[in-house]
Coordinates of N, CA, C and O in Angstrom, one line a residue:
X645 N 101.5 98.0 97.5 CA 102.7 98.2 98.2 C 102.7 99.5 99.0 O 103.4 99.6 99.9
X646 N 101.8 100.8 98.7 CA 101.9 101.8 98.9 C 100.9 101.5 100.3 O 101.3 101.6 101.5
X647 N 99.8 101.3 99.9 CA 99.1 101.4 101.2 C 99.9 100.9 102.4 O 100.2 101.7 103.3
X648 N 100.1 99.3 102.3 CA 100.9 98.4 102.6 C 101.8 98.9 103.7 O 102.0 98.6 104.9
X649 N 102.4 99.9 103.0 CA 104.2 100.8 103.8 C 103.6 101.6 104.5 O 104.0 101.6 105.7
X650 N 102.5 102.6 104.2 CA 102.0 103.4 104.6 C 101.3 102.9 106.1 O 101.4 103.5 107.2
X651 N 100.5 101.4 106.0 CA 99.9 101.3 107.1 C 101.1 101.2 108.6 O 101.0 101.7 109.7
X652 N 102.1 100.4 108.1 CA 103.5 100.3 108.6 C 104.2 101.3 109.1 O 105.1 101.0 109.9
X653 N 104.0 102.8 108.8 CA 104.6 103.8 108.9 C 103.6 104.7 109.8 O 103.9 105.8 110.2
X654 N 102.3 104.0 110.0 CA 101.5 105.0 110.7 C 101.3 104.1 111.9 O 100.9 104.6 113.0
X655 N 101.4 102.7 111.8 CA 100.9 101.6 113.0 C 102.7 102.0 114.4 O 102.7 101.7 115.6
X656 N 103.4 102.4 113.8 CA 104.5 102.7 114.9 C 104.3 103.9 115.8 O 104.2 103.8 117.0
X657 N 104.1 105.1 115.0 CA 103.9 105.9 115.5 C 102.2 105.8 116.7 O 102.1 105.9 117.9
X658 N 101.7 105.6 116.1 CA 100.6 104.9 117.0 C 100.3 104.0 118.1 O 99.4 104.1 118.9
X659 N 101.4 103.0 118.2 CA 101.7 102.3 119.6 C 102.9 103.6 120.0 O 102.7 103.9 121.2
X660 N 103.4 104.0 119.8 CA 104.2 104.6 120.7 C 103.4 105.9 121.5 O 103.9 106.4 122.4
X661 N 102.3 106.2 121.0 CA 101.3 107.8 120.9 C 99.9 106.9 122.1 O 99.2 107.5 122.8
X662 N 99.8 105.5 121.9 CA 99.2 104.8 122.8 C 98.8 104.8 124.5 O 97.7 104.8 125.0
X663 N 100.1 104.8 125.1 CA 100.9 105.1 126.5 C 99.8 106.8 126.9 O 98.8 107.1 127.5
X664 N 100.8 107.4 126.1 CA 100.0 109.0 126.0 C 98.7 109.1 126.1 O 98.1 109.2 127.1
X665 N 98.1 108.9 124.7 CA 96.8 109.5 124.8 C 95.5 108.1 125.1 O 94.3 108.2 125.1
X666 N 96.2 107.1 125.3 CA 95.1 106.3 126.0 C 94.4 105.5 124.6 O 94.4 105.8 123.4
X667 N 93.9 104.1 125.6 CA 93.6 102.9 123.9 C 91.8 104.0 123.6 O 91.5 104.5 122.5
X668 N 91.1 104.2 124.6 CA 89.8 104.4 124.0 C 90.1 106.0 123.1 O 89.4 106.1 122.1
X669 N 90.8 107.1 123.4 CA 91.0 107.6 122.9 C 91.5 107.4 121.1 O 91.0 108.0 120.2
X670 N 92.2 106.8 121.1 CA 92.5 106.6 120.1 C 91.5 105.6 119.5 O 91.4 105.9 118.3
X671 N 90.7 104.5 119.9 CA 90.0 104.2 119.0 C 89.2 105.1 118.8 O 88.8 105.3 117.7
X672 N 88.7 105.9 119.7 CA 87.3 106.6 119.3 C 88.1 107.0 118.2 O 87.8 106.3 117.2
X673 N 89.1 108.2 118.0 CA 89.7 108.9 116.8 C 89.8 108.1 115.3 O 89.6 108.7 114.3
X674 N 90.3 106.7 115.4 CA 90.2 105.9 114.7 C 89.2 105.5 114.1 O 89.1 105.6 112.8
X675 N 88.2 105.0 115.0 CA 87.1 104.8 114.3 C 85.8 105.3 113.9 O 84.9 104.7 113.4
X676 N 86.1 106.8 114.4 CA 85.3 108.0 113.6 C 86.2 108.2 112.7 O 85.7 107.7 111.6
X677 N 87.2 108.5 112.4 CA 87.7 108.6 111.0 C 87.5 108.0 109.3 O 87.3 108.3 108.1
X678 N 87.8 106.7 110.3 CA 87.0 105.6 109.5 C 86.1 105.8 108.9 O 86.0 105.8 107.7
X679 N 84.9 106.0 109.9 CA 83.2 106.7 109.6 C 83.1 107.6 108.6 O 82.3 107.6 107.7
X680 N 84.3 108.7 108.8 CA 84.1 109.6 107.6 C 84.7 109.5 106.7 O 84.6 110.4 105.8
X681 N 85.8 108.3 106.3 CA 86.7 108.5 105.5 C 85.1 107.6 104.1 O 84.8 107.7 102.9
X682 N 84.7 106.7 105.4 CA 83.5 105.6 104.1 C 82.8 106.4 103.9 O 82.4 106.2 102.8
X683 N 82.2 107.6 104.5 CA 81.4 108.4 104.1 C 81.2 108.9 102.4 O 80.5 108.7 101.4
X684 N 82.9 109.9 103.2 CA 83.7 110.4 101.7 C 83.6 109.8 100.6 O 83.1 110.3 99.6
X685 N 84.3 108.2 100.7 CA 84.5 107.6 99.1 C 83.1 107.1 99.3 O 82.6 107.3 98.2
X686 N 82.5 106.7 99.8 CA 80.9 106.2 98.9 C 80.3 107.5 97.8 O 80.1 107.4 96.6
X687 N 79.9 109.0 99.0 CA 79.9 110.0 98.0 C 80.3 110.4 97.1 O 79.5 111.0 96.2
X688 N 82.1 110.1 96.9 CA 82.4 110.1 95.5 C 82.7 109.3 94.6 O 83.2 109.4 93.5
X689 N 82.1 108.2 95.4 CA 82.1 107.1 94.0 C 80.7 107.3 93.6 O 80.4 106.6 92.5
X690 N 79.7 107.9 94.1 CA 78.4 107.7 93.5 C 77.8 108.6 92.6 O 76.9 108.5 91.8
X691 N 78.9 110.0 93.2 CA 79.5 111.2 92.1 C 80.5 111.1 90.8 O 80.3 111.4 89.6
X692 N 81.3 110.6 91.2 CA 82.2 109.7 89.8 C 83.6 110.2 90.2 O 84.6 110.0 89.5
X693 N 83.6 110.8 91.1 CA 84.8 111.5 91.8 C 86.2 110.1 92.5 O 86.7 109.9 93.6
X694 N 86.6 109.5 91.3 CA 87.3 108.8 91.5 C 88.2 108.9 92.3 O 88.3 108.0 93.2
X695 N 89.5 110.1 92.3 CA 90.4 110.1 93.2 C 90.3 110.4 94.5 O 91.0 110.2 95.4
X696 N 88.8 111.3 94.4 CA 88.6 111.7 95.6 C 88.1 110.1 96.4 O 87.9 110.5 97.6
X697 N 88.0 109.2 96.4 CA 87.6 107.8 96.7 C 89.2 107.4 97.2 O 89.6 107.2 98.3
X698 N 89.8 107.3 96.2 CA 91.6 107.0 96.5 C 91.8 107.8 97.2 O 91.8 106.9 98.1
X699 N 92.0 108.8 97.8 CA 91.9 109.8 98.7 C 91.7 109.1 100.0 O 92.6 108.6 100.7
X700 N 90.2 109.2 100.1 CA 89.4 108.6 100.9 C 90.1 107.2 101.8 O 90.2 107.2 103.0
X701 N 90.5 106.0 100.8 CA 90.8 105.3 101.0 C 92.2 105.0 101.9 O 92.3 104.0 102.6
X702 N 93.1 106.2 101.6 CA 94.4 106.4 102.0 C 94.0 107.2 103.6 O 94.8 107.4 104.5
X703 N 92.9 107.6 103.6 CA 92.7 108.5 105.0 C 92.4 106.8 105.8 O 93.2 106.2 106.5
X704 N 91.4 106.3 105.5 CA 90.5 105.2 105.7 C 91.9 104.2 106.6 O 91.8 103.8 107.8
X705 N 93.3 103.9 105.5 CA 93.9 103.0 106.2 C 94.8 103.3 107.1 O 95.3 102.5 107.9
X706 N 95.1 104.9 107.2 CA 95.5 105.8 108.3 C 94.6 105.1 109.8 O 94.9 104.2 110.7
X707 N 93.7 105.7 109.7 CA 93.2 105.8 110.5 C 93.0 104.2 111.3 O 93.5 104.0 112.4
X708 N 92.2 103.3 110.5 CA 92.5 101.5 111.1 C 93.4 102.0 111.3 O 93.3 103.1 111.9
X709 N 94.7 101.7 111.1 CA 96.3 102.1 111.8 C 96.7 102.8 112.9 O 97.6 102.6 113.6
X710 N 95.8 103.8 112.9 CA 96.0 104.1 114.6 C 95.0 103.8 115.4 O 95.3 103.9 116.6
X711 N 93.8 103.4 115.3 CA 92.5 103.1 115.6 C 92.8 101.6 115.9 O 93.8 101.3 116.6
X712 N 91.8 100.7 115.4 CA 91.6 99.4 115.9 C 92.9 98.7 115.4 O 93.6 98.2 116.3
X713 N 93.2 98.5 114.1 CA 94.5 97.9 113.9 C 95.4 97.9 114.9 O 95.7 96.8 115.3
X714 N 96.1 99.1 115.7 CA 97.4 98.6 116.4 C 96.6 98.6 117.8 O 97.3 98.1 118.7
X715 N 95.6 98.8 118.1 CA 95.0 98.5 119.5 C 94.7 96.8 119.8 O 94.7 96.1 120.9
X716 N 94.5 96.7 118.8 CA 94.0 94.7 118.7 C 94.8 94.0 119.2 O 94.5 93.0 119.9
X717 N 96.1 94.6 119.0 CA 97.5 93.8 119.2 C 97.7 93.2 120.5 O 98.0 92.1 120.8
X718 N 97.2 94.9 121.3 CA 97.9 94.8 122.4 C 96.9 94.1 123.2 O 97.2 93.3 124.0
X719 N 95.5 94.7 122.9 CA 94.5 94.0 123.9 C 95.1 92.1 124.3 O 95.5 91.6 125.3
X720 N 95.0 91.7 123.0 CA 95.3 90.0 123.0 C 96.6 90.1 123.8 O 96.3 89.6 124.9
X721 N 98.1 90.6 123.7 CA 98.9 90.1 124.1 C 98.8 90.6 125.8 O 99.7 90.3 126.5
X722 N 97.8 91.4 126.4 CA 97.2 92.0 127.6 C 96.5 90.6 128.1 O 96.8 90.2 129.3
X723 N 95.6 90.0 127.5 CA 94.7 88.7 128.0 C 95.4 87.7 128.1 O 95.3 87.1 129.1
X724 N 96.1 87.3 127.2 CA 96.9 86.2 127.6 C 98.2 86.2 128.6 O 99.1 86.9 128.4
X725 N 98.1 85.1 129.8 CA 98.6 85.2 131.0 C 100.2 84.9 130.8 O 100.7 84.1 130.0
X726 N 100.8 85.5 131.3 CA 102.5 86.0 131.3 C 103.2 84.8 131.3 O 104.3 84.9 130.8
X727 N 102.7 83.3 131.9 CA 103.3 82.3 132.1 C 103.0 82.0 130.5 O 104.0 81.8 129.8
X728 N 101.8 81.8 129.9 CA 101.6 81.1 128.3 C 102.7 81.8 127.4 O 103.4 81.1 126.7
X729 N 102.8 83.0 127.4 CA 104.0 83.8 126.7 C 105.1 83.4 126.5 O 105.9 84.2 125.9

């Protein structure tokens, strides 16, 4: 439920931050974050560094959430023609 809310609470701010700073901008940020968030929790799961992994994880769904998650949306409702709507 936590992540869950959390992704919800960061996917708003994100389409609204969209307009501004532009879709490739934001994925790039997104999904380099991503990059390092898997980095992070593989390292510490293979160290034993459990929360630092839950950590990890909570950066991880941040990021999809402003990254590709809320970008997906718009692309599809962008391709499909105004009359099928």
């Amino acid at each position: 439920v936590l992540i869950s809310s959390m992704n919800v609470l960061v996917t708003i701010p994100a389409m609204l931050l969209m307009d501004r700073a532009g879709r490739k901008v934001l994925q790039i940020c997104g999904l380099g974050g991503m990059c390092l968030a898997y980095t992070v929790m593989t390292m510490s799961l293979l160290r034993g560094h459990h929360l630092v992994a839950v950590g990890a994880m909570f950066v991880l769904v941040v990021c999809y959430a402003f990254g590709p998650g809320c970008i997906a949306w718009f692309i599809v409702a962008e391709l499909t023609p105004e009359h099928v709507r």
